[in-house]
mmCIF file of C-alpha atoms in Angstrom:
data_model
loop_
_atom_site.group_PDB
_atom_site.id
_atom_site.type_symbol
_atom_site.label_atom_id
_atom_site.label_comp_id
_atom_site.label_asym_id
_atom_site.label_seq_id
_atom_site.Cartn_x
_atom_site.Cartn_y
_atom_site.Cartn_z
ATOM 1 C CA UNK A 200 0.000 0.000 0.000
ATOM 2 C CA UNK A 201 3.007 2.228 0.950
ATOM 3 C CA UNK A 202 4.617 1.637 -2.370
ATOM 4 C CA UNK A 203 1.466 1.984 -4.310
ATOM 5 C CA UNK A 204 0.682 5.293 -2.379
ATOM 6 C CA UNK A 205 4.386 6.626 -3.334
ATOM 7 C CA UNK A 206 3.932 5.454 -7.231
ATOM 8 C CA UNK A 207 0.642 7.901 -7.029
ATOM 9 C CA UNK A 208 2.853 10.851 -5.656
ATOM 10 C CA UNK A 209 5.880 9.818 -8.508
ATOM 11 C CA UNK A 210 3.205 9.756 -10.938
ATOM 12 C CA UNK A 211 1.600 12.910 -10.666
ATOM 13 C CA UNK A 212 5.268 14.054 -9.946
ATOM 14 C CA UNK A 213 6.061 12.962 -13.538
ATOM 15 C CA UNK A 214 3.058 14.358 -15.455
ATOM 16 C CA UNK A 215 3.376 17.411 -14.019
ATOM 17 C CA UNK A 216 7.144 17.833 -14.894
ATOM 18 C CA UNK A 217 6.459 16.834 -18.488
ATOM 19 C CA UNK A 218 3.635 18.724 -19.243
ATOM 20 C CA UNK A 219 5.599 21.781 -18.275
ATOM 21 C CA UNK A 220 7.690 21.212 -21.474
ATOM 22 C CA UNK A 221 4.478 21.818 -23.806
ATOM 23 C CA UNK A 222 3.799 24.812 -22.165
ATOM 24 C CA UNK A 223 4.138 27.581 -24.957
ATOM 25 C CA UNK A 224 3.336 30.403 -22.860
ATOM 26 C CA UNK A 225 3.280 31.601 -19.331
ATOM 27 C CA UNK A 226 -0.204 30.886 -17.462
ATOM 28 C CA UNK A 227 -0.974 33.046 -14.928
ATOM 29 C CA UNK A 228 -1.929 31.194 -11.909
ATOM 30 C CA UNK A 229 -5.439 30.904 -10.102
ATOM 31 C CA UNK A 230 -6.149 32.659 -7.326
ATOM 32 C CA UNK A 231 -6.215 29.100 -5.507
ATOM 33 C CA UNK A 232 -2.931 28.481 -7.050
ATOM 34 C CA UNK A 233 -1.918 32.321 -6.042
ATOM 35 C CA UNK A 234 -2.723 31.512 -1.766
ATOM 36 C CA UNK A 235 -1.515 28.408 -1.980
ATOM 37 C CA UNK A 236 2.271 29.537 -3.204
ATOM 38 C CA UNK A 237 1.787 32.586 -0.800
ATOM 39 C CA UNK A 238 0.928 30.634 2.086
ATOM 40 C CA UNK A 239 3.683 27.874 1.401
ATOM 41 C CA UNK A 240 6.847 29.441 -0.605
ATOM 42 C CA UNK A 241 8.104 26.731 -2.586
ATOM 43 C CA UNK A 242 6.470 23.917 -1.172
ATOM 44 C CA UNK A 243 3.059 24.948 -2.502
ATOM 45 C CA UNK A 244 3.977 22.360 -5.438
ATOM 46 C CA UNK A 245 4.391 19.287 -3.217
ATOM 47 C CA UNK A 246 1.140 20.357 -1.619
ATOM 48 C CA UNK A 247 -0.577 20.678 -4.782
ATOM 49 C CA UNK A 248 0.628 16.855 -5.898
ATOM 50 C CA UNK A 249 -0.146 15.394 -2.145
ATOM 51 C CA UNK A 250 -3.971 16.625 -2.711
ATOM 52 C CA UNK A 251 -4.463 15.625 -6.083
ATOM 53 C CA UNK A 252 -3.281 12.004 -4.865
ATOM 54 C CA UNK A 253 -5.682 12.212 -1.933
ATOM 55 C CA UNK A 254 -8.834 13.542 -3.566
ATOM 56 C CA UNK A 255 -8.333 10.974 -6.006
ATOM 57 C CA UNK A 256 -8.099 8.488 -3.996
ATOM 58 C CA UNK A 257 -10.990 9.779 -2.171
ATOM 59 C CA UNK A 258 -12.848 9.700 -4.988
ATOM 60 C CA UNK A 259 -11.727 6.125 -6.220
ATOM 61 C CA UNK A 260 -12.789 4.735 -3.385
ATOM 62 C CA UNK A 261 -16.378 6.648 -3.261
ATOM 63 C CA UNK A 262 -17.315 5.567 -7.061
ATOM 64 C CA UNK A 263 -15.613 2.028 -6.982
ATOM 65 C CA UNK A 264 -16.512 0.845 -3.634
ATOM 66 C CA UNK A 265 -19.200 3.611 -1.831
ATOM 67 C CA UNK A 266 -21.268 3.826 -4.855
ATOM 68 C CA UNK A 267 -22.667 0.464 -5.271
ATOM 69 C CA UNK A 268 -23.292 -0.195 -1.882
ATOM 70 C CA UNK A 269 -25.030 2.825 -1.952
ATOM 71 C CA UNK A 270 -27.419 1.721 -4.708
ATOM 72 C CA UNK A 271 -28.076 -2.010 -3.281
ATOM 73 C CA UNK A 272 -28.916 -0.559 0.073
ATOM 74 C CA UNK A 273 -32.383 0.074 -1.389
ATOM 75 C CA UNK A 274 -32.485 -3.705 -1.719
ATOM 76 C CA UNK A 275 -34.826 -5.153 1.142
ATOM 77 C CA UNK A 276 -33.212 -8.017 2.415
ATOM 78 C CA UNK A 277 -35.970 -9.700 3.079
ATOM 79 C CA UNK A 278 -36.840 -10.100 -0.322
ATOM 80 C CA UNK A 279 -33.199 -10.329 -1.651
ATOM 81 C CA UNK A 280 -30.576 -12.262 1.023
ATOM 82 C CA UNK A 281 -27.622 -10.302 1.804
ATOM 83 C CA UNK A 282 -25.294 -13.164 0.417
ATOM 84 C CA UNK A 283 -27.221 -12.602 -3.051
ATOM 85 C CA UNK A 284 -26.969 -8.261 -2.950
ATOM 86 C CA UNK A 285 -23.149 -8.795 -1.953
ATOM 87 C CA UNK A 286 -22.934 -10.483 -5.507
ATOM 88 C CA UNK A 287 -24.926 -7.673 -6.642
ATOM 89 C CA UNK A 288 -22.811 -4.952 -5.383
ATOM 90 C CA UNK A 289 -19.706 -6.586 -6.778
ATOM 91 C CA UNK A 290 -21.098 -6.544 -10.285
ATOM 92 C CA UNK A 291 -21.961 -2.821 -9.913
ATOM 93 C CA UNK A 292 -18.541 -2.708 -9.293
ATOM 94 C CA UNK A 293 -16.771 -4.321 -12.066
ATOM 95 C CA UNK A 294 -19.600 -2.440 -14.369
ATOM 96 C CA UNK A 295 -18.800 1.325 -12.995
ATOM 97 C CA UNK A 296 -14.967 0.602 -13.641
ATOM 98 C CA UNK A 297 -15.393 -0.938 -16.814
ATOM 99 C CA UNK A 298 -18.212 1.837 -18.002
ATOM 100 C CA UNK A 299 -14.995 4.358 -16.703
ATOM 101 C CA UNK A 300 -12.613 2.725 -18.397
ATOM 102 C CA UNK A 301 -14.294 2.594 -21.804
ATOM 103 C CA UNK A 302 -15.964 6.605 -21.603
ATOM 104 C CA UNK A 303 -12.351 7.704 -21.238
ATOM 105 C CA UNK A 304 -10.697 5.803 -23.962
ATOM 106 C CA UNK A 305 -12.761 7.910 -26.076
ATOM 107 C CA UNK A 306 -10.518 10.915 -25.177
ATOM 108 C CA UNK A 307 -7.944 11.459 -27.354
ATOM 109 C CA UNK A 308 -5.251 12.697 -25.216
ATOM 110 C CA UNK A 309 -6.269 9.439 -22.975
ATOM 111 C CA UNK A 310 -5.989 7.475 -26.518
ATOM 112 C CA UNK A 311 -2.443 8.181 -26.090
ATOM 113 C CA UNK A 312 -1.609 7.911 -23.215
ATOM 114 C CA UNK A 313 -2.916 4.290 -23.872
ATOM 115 C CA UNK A 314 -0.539 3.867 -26.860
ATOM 116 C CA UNK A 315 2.806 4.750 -24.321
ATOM 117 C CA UNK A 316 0.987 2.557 -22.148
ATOM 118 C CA UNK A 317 1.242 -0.229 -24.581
ATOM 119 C CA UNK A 318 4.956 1.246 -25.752
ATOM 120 C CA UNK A 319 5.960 0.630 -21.657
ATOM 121 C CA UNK A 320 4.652 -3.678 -21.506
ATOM 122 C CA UNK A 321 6.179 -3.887 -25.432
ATOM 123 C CA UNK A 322 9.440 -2.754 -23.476
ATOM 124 C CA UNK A 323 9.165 -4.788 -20.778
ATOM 125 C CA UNK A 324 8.071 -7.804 -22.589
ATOM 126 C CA UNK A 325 11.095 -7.169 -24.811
ATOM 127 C CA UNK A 326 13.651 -7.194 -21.969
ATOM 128 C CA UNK A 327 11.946 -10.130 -20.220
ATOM 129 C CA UNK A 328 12.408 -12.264 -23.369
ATOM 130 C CA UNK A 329 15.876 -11.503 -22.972
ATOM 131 C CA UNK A 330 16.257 -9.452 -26.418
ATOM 132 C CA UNK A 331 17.869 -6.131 -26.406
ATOM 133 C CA UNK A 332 15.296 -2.818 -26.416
ATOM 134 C CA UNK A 333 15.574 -1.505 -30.214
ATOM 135 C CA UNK A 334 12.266 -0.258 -31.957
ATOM 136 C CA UNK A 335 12.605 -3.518 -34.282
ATOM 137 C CA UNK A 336 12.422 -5.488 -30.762
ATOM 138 C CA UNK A 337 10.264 -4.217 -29.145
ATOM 139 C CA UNK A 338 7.707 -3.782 -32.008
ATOM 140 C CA UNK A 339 7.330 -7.505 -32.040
ATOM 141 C CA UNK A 340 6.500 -8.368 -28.375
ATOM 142 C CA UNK A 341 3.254 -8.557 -27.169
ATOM 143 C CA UNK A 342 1.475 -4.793 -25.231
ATOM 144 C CA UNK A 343 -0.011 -7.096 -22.973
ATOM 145 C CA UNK A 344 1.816 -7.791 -19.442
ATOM 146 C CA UNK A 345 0.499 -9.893 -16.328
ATOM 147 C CA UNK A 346 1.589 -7.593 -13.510
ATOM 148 C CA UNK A 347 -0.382 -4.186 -14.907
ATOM 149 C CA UNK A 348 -1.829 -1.961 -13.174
ATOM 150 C CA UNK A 349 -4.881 -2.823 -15.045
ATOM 151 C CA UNK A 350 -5.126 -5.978 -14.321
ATOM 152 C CA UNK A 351 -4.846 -5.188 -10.726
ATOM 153 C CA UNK A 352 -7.195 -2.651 -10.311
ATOM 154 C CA UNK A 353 -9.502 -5.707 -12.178
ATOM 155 C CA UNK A 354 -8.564 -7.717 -9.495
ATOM 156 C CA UNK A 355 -9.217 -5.411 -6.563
ATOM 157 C CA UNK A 356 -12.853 -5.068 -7.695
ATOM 158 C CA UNK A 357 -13.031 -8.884 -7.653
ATOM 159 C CA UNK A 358 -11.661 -9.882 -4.652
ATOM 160 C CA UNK A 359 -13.592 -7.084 -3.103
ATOM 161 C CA UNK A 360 -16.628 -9.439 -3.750
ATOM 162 C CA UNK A 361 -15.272 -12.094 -1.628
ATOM 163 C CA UNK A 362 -13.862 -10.074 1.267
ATOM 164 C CA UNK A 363 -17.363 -8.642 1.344
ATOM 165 C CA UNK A 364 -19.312 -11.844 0.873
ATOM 166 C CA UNK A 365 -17.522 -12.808 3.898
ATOM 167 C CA UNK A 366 -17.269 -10.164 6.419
ATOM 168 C CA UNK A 367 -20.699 -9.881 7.138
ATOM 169 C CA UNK A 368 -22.217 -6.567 8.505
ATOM 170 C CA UNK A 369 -25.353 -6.006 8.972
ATOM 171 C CA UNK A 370 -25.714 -1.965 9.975
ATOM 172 C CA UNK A 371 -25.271 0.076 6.830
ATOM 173 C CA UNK A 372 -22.806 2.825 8.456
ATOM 174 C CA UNK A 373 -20.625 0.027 9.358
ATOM 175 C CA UNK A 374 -20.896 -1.689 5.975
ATOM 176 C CA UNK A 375 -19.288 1.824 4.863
ATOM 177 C CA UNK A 376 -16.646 1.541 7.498
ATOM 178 C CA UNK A 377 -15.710 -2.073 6.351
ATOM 179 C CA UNK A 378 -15.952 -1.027 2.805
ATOM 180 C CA UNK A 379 -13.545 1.643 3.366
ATOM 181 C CA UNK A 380 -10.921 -0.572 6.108
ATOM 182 C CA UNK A 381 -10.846 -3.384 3.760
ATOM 183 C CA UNK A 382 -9.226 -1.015 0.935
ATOM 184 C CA UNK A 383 -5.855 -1.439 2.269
ATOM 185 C CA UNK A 384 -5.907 -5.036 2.797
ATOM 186 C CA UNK A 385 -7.642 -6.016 -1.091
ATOM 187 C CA UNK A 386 -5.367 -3.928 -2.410
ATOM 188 C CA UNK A 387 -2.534 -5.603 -0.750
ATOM 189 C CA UNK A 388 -3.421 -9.304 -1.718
ATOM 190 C CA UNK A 389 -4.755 -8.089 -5.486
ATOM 191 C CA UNK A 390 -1.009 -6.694 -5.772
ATOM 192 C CA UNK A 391 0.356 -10.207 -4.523
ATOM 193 C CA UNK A 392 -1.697 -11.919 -7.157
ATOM 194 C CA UNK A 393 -0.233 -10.144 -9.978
ATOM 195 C CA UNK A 394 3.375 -10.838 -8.342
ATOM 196 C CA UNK A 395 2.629 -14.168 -8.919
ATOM 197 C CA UNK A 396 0.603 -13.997 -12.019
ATOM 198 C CA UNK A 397 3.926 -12.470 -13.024
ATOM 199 C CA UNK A 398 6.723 -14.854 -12.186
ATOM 200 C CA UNK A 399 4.087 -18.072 -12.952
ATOM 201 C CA UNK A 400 3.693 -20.447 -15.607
ATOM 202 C CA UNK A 401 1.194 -21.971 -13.607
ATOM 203 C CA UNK A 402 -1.490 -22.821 -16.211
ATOM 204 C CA UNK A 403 -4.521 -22.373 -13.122
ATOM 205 C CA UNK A 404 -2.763 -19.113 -12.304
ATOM 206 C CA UNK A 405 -2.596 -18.026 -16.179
ATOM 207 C CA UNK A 406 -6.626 -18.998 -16.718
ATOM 208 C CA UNK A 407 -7.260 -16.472 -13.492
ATOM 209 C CA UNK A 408 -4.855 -13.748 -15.185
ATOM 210 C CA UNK A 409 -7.255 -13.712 -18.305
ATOM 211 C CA UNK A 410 -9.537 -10.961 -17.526
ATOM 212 C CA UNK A 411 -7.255 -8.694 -16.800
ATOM 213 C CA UNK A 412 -5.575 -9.592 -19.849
ATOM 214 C CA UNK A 413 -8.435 -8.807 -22.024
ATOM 215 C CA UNK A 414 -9.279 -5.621 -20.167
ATOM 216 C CA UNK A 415 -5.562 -4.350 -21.255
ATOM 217 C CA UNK A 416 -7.156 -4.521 -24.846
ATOM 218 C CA UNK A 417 -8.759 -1.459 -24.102
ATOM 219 C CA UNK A 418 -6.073 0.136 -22.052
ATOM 220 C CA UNK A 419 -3.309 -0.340 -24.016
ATOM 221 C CA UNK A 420 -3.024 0.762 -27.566
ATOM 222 C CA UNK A 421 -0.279 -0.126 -30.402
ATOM 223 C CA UNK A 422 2.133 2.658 -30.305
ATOM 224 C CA UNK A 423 4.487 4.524 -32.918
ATOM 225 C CA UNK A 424 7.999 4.678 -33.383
ATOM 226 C CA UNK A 425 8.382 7.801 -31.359
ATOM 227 C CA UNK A 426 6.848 6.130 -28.442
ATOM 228 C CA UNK A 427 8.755 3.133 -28.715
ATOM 229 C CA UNK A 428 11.466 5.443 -28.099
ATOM 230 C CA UNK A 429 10.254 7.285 -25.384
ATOM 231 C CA UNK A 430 9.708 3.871 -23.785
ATOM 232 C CA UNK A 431 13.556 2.702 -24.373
ATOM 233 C CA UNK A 432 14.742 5.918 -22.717
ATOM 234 C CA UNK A 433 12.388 5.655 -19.589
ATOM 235 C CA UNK A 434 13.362 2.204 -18.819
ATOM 236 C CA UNK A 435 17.256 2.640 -19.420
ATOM 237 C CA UNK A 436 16.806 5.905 -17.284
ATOM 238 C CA UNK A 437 15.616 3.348 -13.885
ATOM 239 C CA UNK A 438 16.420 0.386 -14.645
ATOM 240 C CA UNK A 439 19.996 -1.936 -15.579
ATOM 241 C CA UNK A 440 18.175 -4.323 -18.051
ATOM 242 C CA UNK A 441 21.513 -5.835 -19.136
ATOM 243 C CA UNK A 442 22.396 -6.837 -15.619
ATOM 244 C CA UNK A 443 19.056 -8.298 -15.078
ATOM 245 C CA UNK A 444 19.204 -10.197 -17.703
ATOM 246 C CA UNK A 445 22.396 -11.263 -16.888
ATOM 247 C CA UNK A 446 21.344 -12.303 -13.482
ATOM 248 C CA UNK A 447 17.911 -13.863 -14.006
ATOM 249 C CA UNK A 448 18.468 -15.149 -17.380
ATOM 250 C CA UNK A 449 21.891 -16.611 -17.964
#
């Protein structure tokens, strides 16, 4: 969860440094932007990035896991046993992430972003295979990858159904507490899952890794050249590939 939390933070981090290289003129700042760097100097940036990652995850966790207990609360459970609306509110689930999912593919700059996402797992792929990262390499292995983010945020909404089919609460408020305690902890063991799905060639463990192999056909996107590159760079920037594969594959 740490680690995920501090990718979030790197992340915006990132986006925020390289969209200030297509900035063709000054912006003046808000006047929300203007108290914030009065009231904090230089550190009104870091602020800035530290609430983005918390309203968003504020907001992840109200649409993806609030919302549809929300809407089968109006269930009666007499009519409909709870086992049967936890099933129900999983579903709402998976449907609200995958209706999210597929409304913002339709933006272009999101298009592309999903086209250097499929540039990154081409990249990987490439180095796991043990080949060097050229554009001719890497334009051959597969944009699909077992341990995406994708697939795990799949898998969160999943195992969320069993965690919740289990713990059994029966006052609402404290159905939102659980809901919002059990975050943490399905987000821990959906991340261990695609560790394994990962480093597996388990053929049980590659069945389960399916779905969030097809939902990567809609998150990921065959790149260009020019992204290829941009993918080379990144990973050569953070990571020694040729000592890996020296040391896992030789």
């Amino acid at each position: 969860v740490v680690s995920f939390v501090e990718s979030m933070v790197l992340g915006v981090k990132m986006l925020t440094s390289s969209a200030a290289y297509f900035d063709e003129e000054e912006v003046k700042p808000g006047k929300f932007e203007g108290w914030l760097q009065k009231k904090f100097g230089e550190k009104a940036d870091k602020f800035i990035m530290g609430f983005t990652v918390f309203v968003s995850i504020v907001m992840a966790v109200a649409i993806f896991m609030l919302l549809p207990l929300v809407i089968v609360s109006f269930i009666d459970e007499k009519v409909v046993p709870y086992e049967w609306k936890a099933l129900i509110e999983g579903v709402l689930r998976v449907i609200i992430f995958l209706s999210y999912v597929v409304l913002i593919s339709r933006m272009k700059d999101i298009r592309r972003v999903y086209m250097y996402h499929g540039a990154e797992h081409k990249t990987i792929n490439c180095i796991e295979k043990g080949m060097a990262p050229t554009v001719e390499n890497v334009r051959k292995c597969s944009k699909l990858h077992k341990r995406c983010g994708t697939s795990f945020l799949l898998f969160v909404m999943l195992i969320s159904v069993i965690f919740f089919l289990v713990v059994r609460v029966d006052t609402l408020w404290l159905r939102f507490v659980v809901r919002i305690l059990f975050v943490p902890v399905i987000a821990g063991v959906s991340y261990e899952f695609i560790r394994l799905a990962g480093s597996s060639e388990s053929k049980i463990i590659g069945v389960l890794s399916k779905p969030g192999l097809w939902l990567q056909g809609m998150t990921t996107k065959e790149p260009d050249d020019d992204m290829i590159e941009v993918a080379i760079a990144s990973v050569e920037a953070v990571f020694d590939w040729k000592k890996w594969q020296k040391e896992e594959l030789q």
